[in-house]
Tab-separated table of C-alpha atoms and ligand atoms in Angstrom:
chain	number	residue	atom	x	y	z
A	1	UNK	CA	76.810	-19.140	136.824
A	2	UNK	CA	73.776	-17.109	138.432
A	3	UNK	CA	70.830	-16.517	136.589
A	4	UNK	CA	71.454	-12.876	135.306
A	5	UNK	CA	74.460	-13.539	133.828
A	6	UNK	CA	72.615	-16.557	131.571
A	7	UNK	CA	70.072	-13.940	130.989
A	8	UNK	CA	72.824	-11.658	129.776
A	9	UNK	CA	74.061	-13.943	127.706
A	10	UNK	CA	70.935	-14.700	125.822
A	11	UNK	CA	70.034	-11.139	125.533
A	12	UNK	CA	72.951	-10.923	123.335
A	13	UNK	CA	72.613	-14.289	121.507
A	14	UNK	CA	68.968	-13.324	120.824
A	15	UNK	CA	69.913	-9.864	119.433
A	16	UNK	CA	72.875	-11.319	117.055
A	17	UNK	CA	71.759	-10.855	113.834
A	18	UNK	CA	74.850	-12.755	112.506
A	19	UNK	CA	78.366	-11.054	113.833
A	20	UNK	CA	76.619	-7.961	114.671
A	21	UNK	CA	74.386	-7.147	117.704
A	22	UNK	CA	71.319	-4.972	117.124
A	23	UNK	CA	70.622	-2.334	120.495
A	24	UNK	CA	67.428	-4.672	121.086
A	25	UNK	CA	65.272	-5.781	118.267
A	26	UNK	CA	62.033	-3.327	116.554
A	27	UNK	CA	63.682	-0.144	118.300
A	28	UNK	CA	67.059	0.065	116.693
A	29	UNK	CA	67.116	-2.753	114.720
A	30	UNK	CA	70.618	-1.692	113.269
A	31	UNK	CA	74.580	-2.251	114.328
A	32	UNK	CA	75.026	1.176	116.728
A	33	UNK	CA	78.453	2.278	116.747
A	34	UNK	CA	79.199	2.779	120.252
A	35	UNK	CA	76.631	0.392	121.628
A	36	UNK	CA	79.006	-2.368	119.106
A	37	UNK	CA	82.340	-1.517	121.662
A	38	UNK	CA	80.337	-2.275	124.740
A	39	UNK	CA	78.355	-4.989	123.414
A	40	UNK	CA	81.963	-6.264	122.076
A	41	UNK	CA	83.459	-6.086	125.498
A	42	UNK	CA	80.307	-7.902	126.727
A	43	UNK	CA	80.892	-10.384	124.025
A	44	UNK	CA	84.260	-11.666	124.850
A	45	UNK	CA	83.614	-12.569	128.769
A	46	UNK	CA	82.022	-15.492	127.406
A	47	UNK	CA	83.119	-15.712	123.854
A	48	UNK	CA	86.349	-13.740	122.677
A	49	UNK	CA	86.113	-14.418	119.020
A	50	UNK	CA	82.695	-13.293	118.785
A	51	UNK	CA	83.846	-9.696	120.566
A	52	UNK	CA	86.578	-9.285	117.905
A	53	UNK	CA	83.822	-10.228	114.915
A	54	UNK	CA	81.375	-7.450	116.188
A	55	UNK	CA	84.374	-5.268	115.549
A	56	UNK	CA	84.839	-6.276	112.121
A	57	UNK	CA	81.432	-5.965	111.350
A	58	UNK	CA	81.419	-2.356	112.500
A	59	UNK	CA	84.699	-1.542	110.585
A	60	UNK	CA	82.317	-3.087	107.371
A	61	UNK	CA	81.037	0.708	107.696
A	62	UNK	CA	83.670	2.307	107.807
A	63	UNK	CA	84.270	5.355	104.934
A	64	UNK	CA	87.244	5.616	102.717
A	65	UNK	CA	88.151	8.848	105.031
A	66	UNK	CA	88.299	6.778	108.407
A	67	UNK	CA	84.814	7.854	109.642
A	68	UNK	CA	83.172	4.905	111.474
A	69	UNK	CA	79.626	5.910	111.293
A	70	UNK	CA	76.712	5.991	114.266
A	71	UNK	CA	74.706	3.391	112.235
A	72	UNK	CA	75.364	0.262	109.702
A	73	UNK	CA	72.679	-0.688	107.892
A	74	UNK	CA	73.308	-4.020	107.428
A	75	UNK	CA	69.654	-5.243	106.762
A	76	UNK	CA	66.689	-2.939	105.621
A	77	UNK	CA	64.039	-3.002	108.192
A	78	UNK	CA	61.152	-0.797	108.393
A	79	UNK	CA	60.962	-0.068	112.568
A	80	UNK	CA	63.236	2.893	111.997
A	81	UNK	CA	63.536	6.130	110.795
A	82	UNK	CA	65.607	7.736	109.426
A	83	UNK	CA	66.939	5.273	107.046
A	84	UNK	CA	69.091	4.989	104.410
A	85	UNK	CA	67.287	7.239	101.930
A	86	UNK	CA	67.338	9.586	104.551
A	87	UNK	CA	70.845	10.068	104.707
A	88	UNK	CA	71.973	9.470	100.952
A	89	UNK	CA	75.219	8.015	101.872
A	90	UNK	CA	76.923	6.604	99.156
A	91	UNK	CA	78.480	3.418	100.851
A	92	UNK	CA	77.823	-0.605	100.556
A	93	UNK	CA	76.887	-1.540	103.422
A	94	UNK	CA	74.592	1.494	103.483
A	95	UNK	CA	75.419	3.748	107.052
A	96	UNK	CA	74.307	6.818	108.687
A	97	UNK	CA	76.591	10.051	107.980
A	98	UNK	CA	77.957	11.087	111.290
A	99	UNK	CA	79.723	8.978	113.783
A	100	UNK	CA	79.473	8.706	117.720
A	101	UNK	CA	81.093	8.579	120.947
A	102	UNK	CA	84.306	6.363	119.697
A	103	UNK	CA	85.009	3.670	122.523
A	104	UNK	CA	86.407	1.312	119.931
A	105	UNK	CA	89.513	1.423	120.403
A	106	UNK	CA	89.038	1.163	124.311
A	107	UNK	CA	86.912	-1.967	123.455
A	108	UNK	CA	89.735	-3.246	121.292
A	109	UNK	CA	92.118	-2.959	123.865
A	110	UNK	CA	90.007	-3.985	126.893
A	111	UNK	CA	89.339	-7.801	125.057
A	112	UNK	CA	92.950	-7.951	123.930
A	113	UNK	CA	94.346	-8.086	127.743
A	114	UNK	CA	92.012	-9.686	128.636
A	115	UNK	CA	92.021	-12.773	125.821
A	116	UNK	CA	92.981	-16.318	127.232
A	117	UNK	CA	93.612	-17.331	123.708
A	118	UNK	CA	96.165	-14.170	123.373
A	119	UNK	CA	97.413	-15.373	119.511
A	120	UNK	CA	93.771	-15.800	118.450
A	121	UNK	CA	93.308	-12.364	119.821
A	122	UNK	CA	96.905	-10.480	118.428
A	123	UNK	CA	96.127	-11.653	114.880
A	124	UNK	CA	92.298	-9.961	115.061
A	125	UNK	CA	93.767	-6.612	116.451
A	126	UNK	CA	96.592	-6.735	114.166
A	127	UNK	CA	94.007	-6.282	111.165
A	128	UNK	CA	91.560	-4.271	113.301
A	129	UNK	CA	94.531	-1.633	114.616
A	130	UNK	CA	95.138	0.466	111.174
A	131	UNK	CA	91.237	1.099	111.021
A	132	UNK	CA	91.291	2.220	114.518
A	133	UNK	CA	94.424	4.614	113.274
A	134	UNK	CA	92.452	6.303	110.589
A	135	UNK	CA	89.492	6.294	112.442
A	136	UNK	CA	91.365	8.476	115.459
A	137	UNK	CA	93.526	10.655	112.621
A	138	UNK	CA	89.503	11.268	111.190
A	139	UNK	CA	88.492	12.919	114.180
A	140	UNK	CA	90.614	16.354	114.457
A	141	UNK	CA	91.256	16.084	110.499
A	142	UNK	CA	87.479	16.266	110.357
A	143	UNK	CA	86.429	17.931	113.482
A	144	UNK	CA	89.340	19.852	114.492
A	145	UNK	CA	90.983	21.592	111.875
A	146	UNK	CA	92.276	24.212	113.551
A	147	UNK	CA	93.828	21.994	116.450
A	148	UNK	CA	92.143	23.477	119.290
A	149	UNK	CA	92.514	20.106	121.024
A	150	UNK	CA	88.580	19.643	120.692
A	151	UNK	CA	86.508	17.581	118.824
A	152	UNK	CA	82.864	19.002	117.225
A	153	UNK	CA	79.968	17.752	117.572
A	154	UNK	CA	77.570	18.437	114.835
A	155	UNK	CA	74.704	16.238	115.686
A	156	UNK	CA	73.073	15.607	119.007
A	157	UNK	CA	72.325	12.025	117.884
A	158	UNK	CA	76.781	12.071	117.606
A	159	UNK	CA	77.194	12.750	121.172
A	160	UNK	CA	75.054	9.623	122.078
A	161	UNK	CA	72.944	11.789	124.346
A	162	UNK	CA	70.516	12.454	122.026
A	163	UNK	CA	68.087	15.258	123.777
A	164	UNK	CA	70.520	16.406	126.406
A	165	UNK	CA	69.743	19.508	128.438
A	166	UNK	CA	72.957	20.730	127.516
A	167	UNK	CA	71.898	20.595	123.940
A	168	UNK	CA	68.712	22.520	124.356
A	169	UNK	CA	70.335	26.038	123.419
A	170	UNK	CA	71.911	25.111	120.154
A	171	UNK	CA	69.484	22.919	118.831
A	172	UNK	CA	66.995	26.023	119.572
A	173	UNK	CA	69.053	27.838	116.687
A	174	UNK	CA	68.235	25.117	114.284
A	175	UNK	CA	64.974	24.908	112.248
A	176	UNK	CA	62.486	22.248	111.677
A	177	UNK	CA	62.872	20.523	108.278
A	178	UNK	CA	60.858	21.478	105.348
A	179	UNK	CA	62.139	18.741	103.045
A	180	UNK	CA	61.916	15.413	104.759
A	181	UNK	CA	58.440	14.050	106.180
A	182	UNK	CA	59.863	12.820	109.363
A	183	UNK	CA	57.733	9.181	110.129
A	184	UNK	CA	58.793	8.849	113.145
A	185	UNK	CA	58.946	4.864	114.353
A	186	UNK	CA	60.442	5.031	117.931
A	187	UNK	CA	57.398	6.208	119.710
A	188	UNK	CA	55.377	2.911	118.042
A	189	UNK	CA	57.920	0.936	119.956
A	190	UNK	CA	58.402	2.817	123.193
A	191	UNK	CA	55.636	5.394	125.558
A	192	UNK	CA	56.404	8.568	123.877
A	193	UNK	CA	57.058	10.473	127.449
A	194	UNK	CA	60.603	8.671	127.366
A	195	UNK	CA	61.541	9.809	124.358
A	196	UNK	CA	62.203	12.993	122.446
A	197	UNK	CA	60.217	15.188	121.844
A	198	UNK	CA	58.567	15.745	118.455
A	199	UNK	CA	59.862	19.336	117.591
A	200	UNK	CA	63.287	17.844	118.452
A	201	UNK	CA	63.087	15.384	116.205
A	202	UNK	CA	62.138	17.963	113.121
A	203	UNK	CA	65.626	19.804	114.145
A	204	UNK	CA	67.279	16.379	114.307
A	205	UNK	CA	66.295	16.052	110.729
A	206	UNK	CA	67.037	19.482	109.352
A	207	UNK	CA	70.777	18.545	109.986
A	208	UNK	CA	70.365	15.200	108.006
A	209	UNK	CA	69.398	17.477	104.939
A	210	UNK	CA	71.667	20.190	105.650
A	211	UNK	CA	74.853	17.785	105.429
A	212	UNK	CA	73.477	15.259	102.996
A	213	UNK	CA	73.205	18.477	100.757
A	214	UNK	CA	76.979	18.853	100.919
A	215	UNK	CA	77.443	15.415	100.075
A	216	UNK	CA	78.838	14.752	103.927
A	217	UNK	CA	82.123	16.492	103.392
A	218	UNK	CA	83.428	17.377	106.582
A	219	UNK	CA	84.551	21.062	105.595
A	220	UNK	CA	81.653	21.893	104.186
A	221	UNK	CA	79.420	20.445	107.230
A	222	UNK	CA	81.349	22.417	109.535
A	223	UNK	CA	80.879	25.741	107.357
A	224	UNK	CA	77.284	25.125	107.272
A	225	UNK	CA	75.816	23.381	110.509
A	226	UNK	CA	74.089	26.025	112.816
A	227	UNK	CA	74.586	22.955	115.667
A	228	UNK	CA	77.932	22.643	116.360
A	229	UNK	CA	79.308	21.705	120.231
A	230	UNK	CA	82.473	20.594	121.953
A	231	UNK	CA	80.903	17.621	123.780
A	232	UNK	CA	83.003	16.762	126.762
A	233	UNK	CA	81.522	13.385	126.910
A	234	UNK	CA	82.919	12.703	122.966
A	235	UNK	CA	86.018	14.394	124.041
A	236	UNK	CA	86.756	12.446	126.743
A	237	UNK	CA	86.082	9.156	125.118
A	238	UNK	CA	88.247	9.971	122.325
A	239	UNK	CA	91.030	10.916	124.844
A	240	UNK	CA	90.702	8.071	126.346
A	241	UNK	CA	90.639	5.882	122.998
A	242	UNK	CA	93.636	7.803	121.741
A	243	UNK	CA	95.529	6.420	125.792
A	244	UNK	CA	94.123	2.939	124.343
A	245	UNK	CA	95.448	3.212	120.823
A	246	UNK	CA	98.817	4.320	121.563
A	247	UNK	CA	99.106	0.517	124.177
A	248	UNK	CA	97.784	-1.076	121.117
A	249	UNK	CA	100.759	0.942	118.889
A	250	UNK	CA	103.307	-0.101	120.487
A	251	UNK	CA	102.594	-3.770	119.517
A	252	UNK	CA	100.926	-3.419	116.555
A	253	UNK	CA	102.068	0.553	115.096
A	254	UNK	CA	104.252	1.908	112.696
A	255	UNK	CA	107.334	3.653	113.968
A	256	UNK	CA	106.052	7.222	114.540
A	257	UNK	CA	102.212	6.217	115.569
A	258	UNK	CA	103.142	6.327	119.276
A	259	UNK	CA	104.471	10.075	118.792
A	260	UNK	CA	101.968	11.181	117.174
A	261	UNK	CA	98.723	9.685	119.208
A	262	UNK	CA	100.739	10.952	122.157
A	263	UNK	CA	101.061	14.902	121.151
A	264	UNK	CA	97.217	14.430	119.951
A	265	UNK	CA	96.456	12.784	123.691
A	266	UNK	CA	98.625	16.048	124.946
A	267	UNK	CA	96.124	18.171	122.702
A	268	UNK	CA	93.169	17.375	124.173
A	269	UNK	CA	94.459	16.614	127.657
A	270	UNK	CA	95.277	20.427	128.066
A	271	UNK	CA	92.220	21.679	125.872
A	272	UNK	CA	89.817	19.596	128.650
A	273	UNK	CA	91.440	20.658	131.648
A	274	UNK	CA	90.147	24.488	130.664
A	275	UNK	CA	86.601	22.780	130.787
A	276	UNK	CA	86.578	22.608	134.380
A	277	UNK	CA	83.397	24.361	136.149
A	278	UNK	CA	83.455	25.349	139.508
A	279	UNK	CA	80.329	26.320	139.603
A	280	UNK	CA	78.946	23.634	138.365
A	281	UNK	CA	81.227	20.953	139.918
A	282	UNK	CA	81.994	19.080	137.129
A	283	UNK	CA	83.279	19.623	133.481
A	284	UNK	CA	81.020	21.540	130.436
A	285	UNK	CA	80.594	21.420	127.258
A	286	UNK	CA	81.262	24.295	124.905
A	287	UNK	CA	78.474	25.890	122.367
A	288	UNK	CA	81.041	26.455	119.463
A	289	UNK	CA	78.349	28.562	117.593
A	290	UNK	CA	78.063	30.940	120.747
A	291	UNK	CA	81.331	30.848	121.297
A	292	UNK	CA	80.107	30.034	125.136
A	293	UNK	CA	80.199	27.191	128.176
A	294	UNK	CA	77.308	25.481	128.678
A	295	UNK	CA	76.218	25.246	131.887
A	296	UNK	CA	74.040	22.095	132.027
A	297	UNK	CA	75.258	19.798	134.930
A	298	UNK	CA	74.924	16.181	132.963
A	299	UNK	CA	76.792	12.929	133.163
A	300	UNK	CA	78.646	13.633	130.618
A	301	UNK	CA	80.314	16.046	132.565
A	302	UNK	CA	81.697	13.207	135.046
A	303	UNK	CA	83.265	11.650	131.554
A	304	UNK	CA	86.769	13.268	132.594
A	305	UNK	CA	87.077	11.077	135.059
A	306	UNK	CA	87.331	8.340	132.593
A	307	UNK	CA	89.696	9.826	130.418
A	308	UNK	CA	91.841	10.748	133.106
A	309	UNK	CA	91.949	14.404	133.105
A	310	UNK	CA	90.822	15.231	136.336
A	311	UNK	CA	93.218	15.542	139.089
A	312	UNK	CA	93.127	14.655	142.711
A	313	UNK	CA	90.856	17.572	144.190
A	314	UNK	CA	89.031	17.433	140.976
A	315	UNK	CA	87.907	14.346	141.405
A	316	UNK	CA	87.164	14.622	144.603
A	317	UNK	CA	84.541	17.693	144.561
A	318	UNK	CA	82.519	15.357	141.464
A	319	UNK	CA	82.571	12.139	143.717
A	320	UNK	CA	80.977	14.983	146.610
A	321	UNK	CA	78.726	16.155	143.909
A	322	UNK	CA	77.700	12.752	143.055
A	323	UNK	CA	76.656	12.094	146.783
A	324	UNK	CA	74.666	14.693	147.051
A	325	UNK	CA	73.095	13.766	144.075
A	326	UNK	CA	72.450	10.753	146.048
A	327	UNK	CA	70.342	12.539	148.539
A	328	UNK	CA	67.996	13.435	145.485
A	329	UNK	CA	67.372	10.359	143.572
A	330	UNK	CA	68.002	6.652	144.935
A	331	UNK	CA	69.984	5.710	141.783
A	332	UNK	CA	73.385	7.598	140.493
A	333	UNK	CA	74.084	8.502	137.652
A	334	UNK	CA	70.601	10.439	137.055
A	335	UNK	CA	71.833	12.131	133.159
A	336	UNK	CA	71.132	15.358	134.211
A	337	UNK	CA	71.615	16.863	137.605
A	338	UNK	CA	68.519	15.994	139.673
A	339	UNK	CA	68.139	19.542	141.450
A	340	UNK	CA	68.358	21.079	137.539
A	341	UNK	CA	65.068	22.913	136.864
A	342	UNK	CA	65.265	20.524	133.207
A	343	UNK	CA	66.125	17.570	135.228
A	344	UNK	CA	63.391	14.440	133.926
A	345	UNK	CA	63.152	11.491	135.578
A	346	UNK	CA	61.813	9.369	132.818
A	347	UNK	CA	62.498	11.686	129.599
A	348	UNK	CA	65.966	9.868	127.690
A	349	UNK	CA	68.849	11.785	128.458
A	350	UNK	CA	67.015	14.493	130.395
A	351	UNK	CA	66.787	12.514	133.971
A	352	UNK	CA	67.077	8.176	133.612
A	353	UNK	CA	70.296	6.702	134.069
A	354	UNK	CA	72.602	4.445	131.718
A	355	UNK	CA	74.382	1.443	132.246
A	356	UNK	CA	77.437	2.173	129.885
A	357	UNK	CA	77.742	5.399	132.057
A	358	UNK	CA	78.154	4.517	134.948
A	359	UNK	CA	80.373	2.035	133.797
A	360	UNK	CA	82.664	4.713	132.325
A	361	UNK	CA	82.360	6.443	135.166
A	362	UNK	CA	82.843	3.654	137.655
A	363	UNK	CA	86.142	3.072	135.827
A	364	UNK	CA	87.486	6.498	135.833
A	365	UNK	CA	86.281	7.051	139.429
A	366	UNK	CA	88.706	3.366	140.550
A	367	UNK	CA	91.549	4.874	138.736
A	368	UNK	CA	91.493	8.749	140.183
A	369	UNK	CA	91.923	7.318	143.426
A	370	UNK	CA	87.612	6.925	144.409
A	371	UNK	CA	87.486	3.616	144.434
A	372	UNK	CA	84.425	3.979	146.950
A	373	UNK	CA	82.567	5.701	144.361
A	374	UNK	CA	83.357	3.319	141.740
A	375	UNK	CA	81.793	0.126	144.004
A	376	UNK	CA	79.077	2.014	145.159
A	377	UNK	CA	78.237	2.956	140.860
A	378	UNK	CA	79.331	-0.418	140.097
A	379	UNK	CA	76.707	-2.692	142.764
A	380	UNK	CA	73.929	0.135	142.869
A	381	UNK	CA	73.962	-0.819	138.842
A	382	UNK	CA	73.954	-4.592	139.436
A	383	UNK	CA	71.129	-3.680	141.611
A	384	UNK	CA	69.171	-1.598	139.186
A	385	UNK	CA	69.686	-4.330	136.547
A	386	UNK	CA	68.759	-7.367	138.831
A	387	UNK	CA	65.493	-5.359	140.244
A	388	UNK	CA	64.681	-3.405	136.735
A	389	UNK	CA	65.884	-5.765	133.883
A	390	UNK	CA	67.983	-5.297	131.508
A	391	UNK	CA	66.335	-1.981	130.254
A	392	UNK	CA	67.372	0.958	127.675
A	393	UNK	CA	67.559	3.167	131.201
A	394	UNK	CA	66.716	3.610	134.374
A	395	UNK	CA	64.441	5.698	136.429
A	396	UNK	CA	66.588	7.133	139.443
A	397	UNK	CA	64.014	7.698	141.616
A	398	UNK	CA	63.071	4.037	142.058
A	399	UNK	CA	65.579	2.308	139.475
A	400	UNK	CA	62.619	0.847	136.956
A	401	UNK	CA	63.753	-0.203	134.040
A	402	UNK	CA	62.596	2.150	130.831
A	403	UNK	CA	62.989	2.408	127.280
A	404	UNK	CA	63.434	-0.345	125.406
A	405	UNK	CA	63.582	-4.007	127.057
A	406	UNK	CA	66.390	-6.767	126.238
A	407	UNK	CA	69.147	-4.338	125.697
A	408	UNK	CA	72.178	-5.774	124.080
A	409	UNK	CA	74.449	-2.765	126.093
A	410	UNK	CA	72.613	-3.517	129.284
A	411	UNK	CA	73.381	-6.800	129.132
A	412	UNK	CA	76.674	-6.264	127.955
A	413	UNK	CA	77.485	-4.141	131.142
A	414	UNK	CA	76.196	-6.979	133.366
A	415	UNK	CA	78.526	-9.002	132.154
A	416	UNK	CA	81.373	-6.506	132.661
A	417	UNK	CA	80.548	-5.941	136.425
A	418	UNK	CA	80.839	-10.011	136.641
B	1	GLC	C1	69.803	6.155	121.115
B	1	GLC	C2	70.826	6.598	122.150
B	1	GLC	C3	72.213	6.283	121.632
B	1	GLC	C4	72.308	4.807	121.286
B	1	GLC	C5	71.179	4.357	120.368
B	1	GLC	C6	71.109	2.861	120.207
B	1	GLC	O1	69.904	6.881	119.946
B	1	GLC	O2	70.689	7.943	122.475
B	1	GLC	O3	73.184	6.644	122.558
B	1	GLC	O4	73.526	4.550	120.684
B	1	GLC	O5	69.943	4.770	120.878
B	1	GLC	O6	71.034	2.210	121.447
């Protein structure tokens, strides 16, 4: 076993916090929602029950209408905000009130086929499986009641990419709170240049009031939330979660599941096609209050791949997009276009690049017939990792690691390349 991989290994072992895995400790010293599937994944290469358990623990969050939240707060700790008092969520364990990008069930099936102790594993996923069912019949119940084949968005912190370029427009339309005294903890931890900025973080706060004054009910959330987007990174996950679910049905459903994840999966599958930008070369996200594209070039826009929506030629122009993006920076896959006037090479989601990314990408890019693309993402991320450490995220320019240091996810990717 080389070195890295030991080091991997005792990232995550030092970030357990018994079942569940914080994002690194001080930062986000919480269970993450979509950080939990990757850190899951990264889990069972060495130590399959353990992947299943951070599952579990996960699911311990889960609301009575199938919502798996972005955050369980499983311990109180005072290195973040906001906390629970913040969001005036009425659940034990206390959570966060929106969810994230939902890899779960992707996780779920990814350490299933790949179990050596396969009965071990079947009797976990049997339990886990109906969770991951309400969890997917949450998302257009909640976010999609009019069955566009889309998912909302109604948080920038739910799309994972927190301060996204392509979310610069619509969180413009949303004011700074006037009720909550943000104390913001992050930028004690990190250099506040890679982080958000602070007006951002007063908009990111007005929402948390806004929706914990309708009690979190979805309808009512959707009514009032001047931020509302049709991420195609979230959308494509979920697609791809839904392919994963209906594997995992036909073992473990009810008769009827398969049907209806598959007309769902058909749903979407048509709905993101229409996102395709030619302009841009990749896939956009919609503003849903605008009623108009948004024509940001980010990574998320590469997410298609990894849902499988993008045909032959499609997939072809992004993998020539990506090299020229390779002529810019020395490190794919920079979160924002690098030739983007908003592109920032050290700024979050404005410019560094991310480990679970590229692995999505890498994975999407193998299957729609680039498997060039997907060894060049998959060793130039080994490489960043090996020269960089495991860090939050990566400069492109040089690949130095940023953010925060020991990251469980990081790790957790390391261990996925092998
Ligand atoms: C930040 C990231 C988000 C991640 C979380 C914990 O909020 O933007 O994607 O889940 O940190 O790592």
């Amino acid at each position: 076993m080389t070195d890295l991989i030991e080091q991997a290994r005792a990232i995550l072992r030092g970030n357990d916090r018994g079942g569940y895995t914080v994002p690194t400790h001080r930062l986000y010293p919480f269970q993450w929602n979509w950080d939990s599937a990757f850190v899951a994944m990264g889990w069972a290469t060495f130590d399959e029950a353990r992947g299943f358990t951070e599952v579990e623990r996960l699911l311990e969050g889960q609301w009575d209408d199938g919502l798996v939240p972005q955050i369980v707060f499983h311990a109180p700790s005072d290195d973040y905000f906001p906390g629970p008092a913040v969001w005036g969520v009425d659940h034990t364990p206390p959570t966060s009130g929106i969810t994230q990008p939902p890899v779960l069930a992707s996780a779920v099936r990814h350490m299933l086929e790949r179990s050596q102790d396969r009965a071990a594993a079947e009797a976990r996923v049997a339990a886990i499986y109906p969770r991951l069912v309400a969890y997917h019949r949450w998302w257009p119940r909640a976010r999609d009641p009019n069955g566009s084949g889309l998912v909302s968005t109604m948080h920038p912190w739910e799309t994972g990419m927190d301060n996204s370029p392509a979310w610069d427009a619509a969180l413009a339309r949303v004011p700074a709170t006037t009720i909550t005294a943000v104390q913001r903890r992050d930028t004690t931890h990190v250099d506040a240049t890679m982080r958000p900025r602070a007006e951002e973080y007063q908009r990111f706060i007005h929402l948390v009031d806004l929706f914990r004054d309708v009690h979190w009910q979805p309808e009512k959330m959707l009514a009032a939330s001047p931020f509302r987007v049709a991420d195609i990174g979230t959308n494509s996950i979920l697609l791809r979660a839904e392919r994963d679910l209906s594997v995992l049905a036909q073992r473990f459903g009810q008769m009827g599941d398969g049907g209806e994840i598959a007309a769902r999966s058909e749903r979407m599958q048509s709905a993101i096609e229409k996102l395709w930008d030619t302009q841009l070369g990749l896939f956009h996200s919609l503003d849903l209050i605008a009623d108009s594209p948004i024509g940001v070039a980010t990574s998320g826009g590469l997410l298609p791949l990894y849902a499988d929506v993008a045909n032959a030629s499609r997939a072809a122009a992004m993998t020539a997009m990506l090299r020229r993006w390779a002529g810019q920076v020395r490190y794919l896959v920079p979160s924002t276009a690098p030739n983007d006037p908003r592109f920032d090479a050290l700024r979050y989601w404005r410019g560094p690049v991310w480990a679970v990314v590229n692995w999505m990408i890498a994975e999407g890019a193998a299957r729609a017939g680039q498997p060039g693309l997907a060894a060049d993402l998959r060793s130039g991320t080994r490489d960043m990792i090996a020269n960089g450490g495991f860090s939050e995220y990566f400069d492109p320019r040089d690949g130095g690691g940023i953010g925060g240091e020991d990251f469980s996810w990081t790790a957790a990717i390391y261990l996925l390349l092998g």
